[in-house]
CSV table of N, CA, C and O and ligand atoms in Angstrom, one decimal:
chain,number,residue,atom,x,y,z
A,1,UNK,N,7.2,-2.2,30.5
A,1,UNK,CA,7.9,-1.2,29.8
A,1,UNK,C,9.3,-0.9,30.6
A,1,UNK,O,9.5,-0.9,31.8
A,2,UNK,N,10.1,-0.7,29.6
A,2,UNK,CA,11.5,0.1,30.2
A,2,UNK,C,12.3,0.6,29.9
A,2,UNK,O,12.2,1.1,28.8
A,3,UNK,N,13.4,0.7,30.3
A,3,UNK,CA,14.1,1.5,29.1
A,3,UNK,C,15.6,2.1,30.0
A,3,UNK,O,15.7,1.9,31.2
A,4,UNK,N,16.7,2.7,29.1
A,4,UNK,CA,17.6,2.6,29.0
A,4,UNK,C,18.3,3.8,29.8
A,4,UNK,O,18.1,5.0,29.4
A,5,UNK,N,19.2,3.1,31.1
A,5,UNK,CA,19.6,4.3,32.2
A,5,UNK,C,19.6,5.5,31.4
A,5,UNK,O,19.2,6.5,32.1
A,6,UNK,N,20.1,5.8,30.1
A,6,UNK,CA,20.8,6.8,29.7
A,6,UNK,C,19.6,7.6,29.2
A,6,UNK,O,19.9,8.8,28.8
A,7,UNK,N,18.2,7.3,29.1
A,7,UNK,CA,17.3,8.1,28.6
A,7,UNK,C,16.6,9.4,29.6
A,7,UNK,O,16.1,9.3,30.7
A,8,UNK,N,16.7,10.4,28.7
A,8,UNK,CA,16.4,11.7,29.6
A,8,UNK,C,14.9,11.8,29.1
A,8,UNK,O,14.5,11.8,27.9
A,9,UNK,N,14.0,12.0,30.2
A,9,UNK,CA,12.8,11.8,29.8
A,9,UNK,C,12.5,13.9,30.0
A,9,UNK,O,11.4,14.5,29.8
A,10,UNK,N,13.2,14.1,30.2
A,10,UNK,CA,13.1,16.0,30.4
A,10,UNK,C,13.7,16.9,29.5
A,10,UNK,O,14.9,17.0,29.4
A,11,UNK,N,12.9,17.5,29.1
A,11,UNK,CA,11.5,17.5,28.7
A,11,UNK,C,10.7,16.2,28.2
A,11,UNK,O,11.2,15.4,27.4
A,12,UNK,N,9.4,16.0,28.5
A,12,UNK,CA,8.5,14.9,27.9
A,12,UNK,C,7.3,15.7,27.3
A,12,UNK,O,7.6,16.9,27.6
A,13,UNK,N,6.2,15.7,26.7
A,13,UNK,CA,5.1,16.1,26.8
A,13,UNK,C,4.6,14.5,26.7
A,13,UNK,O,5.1,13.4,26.4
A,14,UNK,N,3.1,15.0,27.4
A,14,UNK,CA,2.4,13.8,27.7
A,14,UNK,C,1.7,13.1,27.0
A,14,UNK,O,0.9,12.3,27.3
A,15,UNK,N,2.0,13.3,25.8
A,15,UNK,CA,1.4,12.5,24.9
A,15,UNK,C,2.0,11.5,24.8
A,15,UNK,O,1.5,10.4,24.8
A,16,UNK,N,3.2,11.9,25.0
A,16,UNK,CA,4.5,10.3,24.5
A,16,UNK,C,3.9,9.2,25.2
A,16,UNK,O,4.3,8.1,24.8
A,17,UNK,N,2.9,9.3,26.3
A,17,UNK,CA,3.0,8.9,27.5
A,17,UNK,C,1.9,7.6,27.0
A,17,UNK,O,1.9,6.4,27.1
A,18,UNK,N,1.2,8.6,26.5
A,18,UNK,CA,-0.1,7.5,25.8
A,18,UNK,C,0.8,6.8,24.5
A,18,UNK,O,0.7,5.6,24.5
A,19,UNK,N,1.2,7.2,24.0
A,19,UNK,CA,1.7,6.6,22.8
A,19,UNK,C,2.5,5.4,22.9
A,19,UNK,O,2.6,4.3,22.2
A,20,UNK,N,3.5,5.8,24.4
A,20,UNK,CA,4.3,4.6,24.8
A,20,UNK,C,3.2,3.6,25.1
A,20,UNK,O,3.5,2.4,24.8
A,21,UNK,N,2.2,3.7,25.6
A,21,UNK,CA,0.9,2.7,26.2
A,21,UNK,C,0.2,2.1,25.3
A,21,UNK,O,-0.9,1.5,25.6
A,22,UNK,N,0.5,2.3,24.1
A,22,UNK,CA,-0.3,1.6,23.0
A,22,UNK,C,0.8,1.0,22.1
A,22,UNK,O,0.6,0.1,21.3
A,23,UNK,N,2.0,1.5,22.3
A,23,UNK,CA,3.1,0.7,21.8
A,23,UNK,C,3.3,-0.6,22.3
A,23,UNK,O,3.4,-1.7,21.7
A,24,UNK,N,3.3,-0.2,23.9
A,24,UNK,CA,3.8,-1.5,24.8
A,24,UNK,C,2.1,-2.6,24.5
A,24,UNK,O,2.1,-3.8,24.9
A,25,UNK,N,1.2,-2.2,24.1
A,25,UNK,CA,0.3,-2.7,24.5
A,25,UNK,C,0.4,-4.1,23.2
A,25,UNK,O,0.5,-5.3,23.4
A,26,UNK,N,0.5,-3.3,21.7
A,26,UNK,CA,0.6,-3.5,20.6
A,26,UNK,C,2.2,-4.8,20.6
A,26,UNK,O,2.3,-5.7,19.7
A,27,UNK,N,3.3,-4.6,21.5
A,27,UNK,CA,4.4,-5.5,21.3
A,27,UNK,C,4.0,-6.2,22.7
A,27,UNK,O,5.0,-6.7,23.2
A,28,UNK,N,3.3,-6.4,23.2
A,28,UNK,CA,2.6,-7.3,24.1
A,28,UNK,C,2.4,-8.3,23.4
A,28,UNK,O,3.1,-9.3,23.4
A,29,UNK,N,1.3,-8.1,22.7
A,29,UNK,CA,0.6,-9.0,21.9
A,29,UNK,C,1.9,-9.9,21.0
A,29,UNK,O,1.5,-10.7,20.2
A,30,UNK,N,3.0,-9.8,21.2
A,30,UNK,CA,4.3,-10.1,20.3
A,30,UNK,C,5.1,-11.0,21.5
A,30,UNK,O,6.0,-11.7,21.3
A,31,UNK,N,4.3,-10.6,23.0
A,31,UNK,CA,5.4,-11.4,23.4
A,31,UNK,C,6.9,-10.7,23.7
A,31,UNK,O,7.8,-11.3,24.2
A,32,UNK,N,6.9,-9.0,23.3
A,32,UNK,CA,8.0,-8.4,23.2
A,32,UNK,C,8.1,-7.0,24.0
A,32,UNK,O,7.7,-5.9,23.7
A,33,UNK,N,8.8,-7.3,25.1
A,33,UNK,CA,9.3,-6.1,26.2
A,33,UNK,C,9.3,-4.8,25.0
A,33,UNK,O,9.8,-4.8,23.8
A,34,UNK,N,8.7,-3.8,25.6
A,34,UNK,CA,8.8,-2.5,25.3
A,34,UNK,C,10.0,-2.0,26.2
A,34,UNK,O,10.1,-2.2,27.4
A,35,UNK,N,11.0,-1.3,25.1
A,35,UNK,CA,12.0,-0.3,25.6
A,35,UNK,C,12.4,0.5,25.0
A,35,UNK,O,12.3,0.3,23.8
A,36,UNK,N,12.9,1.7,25.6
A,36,UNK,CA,12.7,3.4,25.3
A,36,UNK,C,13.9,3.5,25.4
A,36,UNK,O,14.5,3.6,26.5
A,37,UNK,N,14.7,3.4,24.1
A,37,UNK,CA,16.0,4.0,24.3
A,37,UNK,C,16.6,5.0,24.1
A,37,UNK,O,17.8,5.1,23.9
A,38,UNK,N,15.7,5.9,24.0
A,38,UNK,CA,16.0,7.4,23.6
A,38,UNK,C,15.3,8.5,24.1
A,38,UNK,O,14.1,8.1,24.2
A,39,UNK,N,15.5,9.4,24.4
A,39,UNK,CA,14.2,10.7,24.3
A,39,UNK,C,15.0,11.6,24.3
A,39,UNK,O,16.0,11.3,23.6
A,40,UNK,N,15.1,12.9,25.0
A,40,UNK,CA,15.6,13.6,25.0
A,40,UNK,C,17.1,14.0,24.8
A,40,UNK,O,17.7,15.0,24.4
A,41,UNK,N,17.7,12.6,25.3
A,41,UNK,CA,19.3,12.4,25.0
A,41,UNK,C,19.8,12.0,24.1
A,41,UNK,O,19.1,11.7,23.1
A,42,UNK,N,20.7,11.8,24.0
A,42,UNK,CA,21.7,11.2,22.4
A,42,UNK,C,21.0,12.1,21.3
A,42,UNK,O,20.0,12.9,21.5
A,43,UNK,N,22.0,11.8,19.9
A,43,UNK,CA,22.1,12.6,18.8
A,43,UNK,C,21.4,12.3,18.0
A,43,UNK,O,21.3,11.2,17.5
A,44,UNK,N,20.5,13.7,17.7
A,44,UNK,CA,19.6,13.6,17.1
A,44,UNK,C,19.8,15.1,16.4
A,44,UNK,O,20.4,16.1,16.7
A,45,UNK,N,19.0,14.8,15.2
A,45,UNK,CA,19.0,16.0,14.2
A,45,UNK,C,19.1,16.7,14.3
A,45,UNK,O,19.0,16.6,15.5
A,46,UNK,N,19.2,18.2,14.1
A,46,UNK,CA,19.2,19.7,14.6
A,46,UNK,C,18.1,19.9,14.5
A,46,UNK,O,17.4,19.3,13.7
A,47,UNK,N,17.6,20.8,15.5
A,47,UNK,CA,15.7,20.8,15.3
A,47,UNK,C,15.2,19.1,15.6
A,47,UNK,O,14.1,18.9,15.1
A,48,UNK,N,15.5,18.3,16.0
A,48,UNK,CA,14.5,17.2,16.1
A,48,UNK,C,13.6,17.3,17.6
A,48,UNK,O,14.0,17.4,18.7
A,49,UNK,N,12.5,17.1,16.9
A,49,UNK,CA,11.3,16.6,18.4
A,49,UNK,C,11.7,16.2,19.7
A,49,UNK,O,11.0,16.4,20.6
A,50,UNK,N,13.0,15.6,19.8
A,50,UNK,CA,13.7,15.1,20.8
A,50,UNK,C,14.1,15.5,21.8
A,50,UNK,O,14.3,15.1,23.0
A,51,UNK,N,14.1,16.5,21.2
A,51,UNK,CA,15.0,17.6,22.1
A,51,UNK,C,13.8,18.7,22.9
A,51,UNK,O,14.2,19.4,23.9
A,52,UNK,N,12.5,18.8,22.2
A,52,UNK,CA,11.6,19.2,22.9
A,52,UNK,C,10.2,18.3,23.8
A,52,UNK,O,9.1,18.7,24.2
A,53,UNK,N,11.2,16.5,23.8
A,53,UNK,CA,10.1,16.2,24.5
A,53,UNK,C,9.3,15.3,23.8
A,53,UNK,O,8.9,14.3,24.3
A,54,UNK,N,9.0,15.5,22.6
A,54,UNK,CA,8.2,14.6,21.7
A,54,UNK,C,8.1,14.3,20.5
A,54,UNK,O,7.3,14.3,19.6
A,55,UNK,N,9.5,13.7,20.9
A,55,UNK,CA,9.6,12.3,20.3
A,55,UNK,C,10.7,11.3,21.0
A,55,UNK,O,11.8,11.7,21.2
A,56,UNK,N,10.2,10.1,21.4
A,56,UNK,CA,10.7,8.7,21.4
A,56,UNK,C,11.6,7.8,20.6
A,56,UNK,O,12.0,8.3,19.6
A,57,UNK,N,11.9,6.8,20.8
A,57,UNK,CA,12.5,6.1,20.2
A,57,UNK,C,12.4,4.8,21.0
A,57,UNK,O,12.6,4.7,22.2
A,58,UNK,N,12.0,3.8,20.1
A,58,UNK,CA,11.5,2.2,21.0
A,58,UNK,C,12.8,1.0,20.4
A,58,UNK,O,13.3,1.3,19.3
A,59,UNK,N,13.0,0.2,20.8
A,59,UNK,CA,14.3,-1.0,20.7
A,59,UNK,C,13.1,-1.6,19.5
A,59,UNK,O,11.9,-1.4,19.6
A,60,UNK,N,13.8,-2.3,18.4
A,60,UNK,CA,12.9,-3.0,17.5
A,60,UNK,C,13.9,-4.1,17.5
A,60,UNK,O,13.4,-5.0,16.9
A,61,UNK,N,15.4,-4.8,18.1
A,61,UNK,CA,15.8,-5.5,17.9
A,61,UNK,C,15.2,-7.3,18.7
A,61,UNK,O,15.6,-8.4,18.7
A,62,UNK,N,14.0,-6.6,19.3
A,62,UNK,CA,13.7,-8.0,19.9
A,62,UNK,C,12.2,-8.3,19.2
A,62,UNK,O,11.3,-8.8,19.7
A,63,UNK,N,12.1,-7.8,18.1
A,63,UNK,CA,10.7,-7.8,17.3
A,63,UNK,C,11.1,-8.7,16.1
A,63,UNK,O,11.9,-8.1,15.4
A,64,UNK,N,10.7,-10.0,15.7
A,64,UNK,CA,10.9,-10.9,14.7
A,64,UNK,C,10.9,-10.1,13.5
A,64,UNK,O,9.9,-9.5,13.1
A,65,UNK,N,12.1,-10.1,12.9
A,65,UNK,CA,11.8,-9.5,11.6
A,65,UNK,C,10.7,-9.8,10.5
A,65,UNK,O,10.5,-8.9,9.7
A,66,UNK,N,10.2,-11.0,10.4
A,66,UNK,CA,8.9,-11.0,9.5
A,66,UNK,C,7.7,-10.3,10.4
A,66,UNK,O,6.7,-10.0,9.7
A,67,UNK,N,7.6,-10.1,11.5
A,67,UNK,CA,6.6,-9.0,12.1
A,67,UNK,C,7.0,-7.6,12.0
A,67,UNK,O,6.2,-6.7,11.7
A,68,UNK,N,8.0,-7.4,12.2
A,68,UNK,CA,8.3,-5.8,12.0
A,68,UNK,C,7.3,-5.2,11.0
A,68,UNK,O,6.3,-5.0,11.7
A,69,UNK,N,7.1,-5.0,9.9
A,69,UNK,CA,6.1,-4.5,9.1
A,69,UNK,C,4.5,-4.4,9.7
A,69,UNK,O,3.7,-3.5,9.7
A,70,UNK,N,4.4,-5.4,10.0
A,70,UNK,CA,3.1,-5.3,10.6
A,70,UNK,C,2.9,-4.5,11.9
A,70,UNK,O,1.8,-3.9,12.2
A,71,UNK,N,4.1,-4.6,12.8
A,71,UNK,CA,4.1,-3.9,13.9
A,71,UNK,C,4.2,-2.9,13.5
A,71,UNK,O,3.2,-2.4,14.0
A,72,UNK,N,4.7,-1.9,12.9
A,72,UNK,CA,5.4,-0.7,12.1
A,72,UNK,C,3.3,0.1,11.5
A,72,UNK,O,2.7,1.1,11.7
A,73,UNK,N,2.9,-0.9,10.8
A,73,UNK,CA,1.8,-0.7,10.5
A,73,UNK,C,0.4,-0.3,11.9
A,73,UNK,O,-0.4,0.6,11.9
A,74,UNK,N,0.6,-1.2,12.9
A,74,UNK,CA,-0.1,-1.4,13.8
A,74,UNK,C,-0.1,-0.2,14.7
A,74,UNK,O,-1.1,0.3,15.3
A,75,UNK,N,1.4,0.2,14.7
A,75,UNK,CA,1.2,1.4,15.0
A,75,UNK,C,0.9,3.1,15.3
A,75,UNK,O,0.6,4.0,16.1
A,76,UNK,N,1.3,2.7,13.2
A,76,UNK,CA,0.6,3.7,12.9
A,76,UNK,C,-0.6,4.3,13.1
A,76,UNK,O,-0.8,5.5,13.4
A,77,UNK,N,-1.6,3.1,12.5
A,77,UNK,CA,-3.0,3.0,12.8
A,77,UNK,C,-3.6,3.5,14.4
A,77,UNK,O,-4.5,4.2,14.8
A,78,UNK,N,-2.6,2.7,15.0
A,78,UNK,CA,-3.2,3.2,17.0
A,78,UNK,C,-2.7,4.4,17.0
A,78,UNK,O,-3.3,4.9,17.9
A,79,UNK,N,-2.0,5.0,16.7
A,79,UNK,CA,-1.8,6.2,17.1
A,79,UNK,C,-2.1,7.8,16.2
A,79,UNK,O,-1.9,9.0,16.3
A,80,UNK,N,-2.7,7.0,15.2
A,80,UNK,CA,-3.1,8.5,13.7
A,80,UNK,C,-2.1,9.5,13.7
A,80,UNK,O,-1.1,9.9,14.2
A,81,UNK,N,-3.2,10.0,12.5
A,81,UNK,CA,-2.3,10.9,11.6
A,81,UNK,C,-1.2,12.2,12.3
A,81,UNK,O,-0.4,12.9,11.6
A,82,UNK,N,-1.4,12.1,13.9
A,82,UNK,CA,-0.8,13.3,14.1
A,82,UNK,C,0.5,12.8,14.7
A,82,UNK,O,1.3,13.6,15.3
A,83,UNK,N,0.8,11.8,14.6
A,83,UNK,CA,2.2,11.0,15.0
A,83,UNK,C,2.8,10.7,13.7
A,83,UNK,O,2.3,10.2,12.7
A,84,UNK,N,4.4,11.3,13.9
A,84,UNK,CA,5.1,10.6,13.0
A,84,UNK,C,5.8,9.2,13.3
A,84,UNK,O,6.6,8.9,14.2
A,85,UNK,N,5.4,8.4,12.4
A,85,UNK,CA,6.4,6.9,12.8
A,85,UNK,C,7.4,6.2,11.5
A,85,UNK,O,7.1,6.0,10.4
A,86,UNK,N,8.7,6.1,12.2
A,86,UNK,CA,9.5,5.9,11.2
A,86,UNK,C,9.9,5.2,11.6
A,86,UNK,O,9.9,5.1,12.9
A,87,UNK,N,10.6,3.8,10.7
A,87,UNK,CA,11.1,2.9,11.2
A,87,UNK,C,12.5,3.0,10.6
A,87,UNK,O,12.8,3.1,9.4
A,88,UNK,N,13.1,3.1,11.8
A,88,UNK,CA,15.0,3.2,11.6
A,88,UNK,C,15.7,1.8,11.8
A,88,UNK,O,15.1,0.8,12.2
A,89,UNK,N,17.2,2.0,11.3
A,89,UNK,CA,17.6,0.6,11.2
A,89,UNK,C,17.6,-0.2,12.9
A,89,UNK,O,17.7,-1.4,13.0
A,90,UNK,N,17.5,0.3,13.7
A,90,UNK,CA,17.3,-0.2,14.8
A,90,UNK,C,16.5,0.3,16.2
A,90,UNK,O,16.9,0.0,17.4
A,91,UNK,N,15.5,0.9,15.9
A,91,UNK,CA,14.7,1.6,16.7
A,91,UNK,C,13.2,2.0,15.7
A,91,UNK,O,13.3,2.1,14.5
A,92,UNK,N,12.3,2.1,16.2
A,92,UNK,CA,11.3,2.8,15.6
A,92,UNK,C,10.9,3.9,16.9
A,92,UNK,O,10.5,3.9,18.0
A,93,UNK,N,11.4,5.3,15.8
A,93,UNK,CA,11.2,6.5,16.0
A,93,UNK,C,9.6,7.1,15.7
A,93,UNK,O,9.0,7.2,14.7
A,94,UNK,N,9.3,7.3,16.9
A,94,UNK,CA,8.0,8.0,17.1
A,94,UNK,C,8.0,9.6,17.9
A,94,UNK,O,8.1,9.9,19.1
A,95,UNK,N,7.6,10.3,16.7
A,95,UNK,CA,7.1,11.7,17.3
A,95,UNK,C,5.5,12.5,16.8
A,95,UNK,O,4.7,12.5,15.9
A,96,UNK,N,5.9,13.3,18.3
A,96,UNK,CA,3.7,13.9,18.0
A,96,UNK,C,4.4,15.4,17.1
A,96,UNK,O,5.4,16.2,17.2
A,97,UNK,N,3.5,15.4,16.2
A,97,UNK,CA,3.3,16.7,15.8
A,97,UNK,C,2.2,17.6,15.8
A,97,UNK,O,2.1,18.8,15.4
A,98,UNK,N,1.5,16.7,16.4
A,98,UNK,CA,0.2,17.4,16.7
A,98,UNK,C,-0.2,18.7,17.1
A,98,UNK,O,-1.2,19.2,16.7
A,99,UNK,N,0.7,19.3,17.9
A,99,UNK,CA,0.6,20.0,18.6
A,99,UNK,C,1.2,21.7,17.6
A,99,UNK,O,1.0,22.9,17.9
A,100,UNK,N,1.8,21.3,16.9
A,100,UNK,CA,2.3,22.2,15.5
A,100,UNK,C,1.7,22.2,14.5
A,100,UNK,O,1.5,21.3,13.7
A,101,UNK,N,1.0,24.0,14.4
A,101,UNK,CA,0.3,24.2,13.3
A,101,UNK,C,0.9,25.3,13.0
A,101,UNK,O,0.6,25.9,11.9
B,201,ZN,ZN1,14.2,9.3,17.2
């Protein structure tokens, strides 16, 4: 795993933590370095998860694009319903919502 000088991991909640560990585990199997180029820093939505910690953002540019879909899917599945996963044009954005009711 790794990820990019510029990412502010403060605030995190610890979920991210497992989520990142089933990501990296999942683009293993791909052959493909996990990297975190986002969290807490850079521009993100008003109100986005980001900014409190939980939600991520992972590099998808070293993921073959006829696997992207499946990885996108694989994800979802390891991690359930209480994560949002979106796949952006260059990152797949993952946040917990779990914890919001
Ligand atoms: Zn994001």
């Amino acid at each position: 795993m790794r990820w990019k000088d510029t990412v502010d991991f403060e605030p995190l909640h610890p979920v991210m933590i497992f989520a990142t560990l089933r990501i990296e585990e999942i683009l293993r199997e791909m052959n493909v370095v996990c990297w975190i180029t986002s969290g807490a820093d850079g521009k993100h939505m008003k109100g986005s998860l980001h900014y409190e910690g939980r939600a991520l953002d992972y590099r998808t540019r070293d993921i073959p694009p006829n696997l992207l879909p499946d990885f996108v899917d694989e994800v979802k599945t390891a991690l359930g319903p209480k994560f949002d996963v979106i796949l952006e044009p260059d990152h797949l954005h993952v946040e917990w919502e779990g914890g919001r009711t």
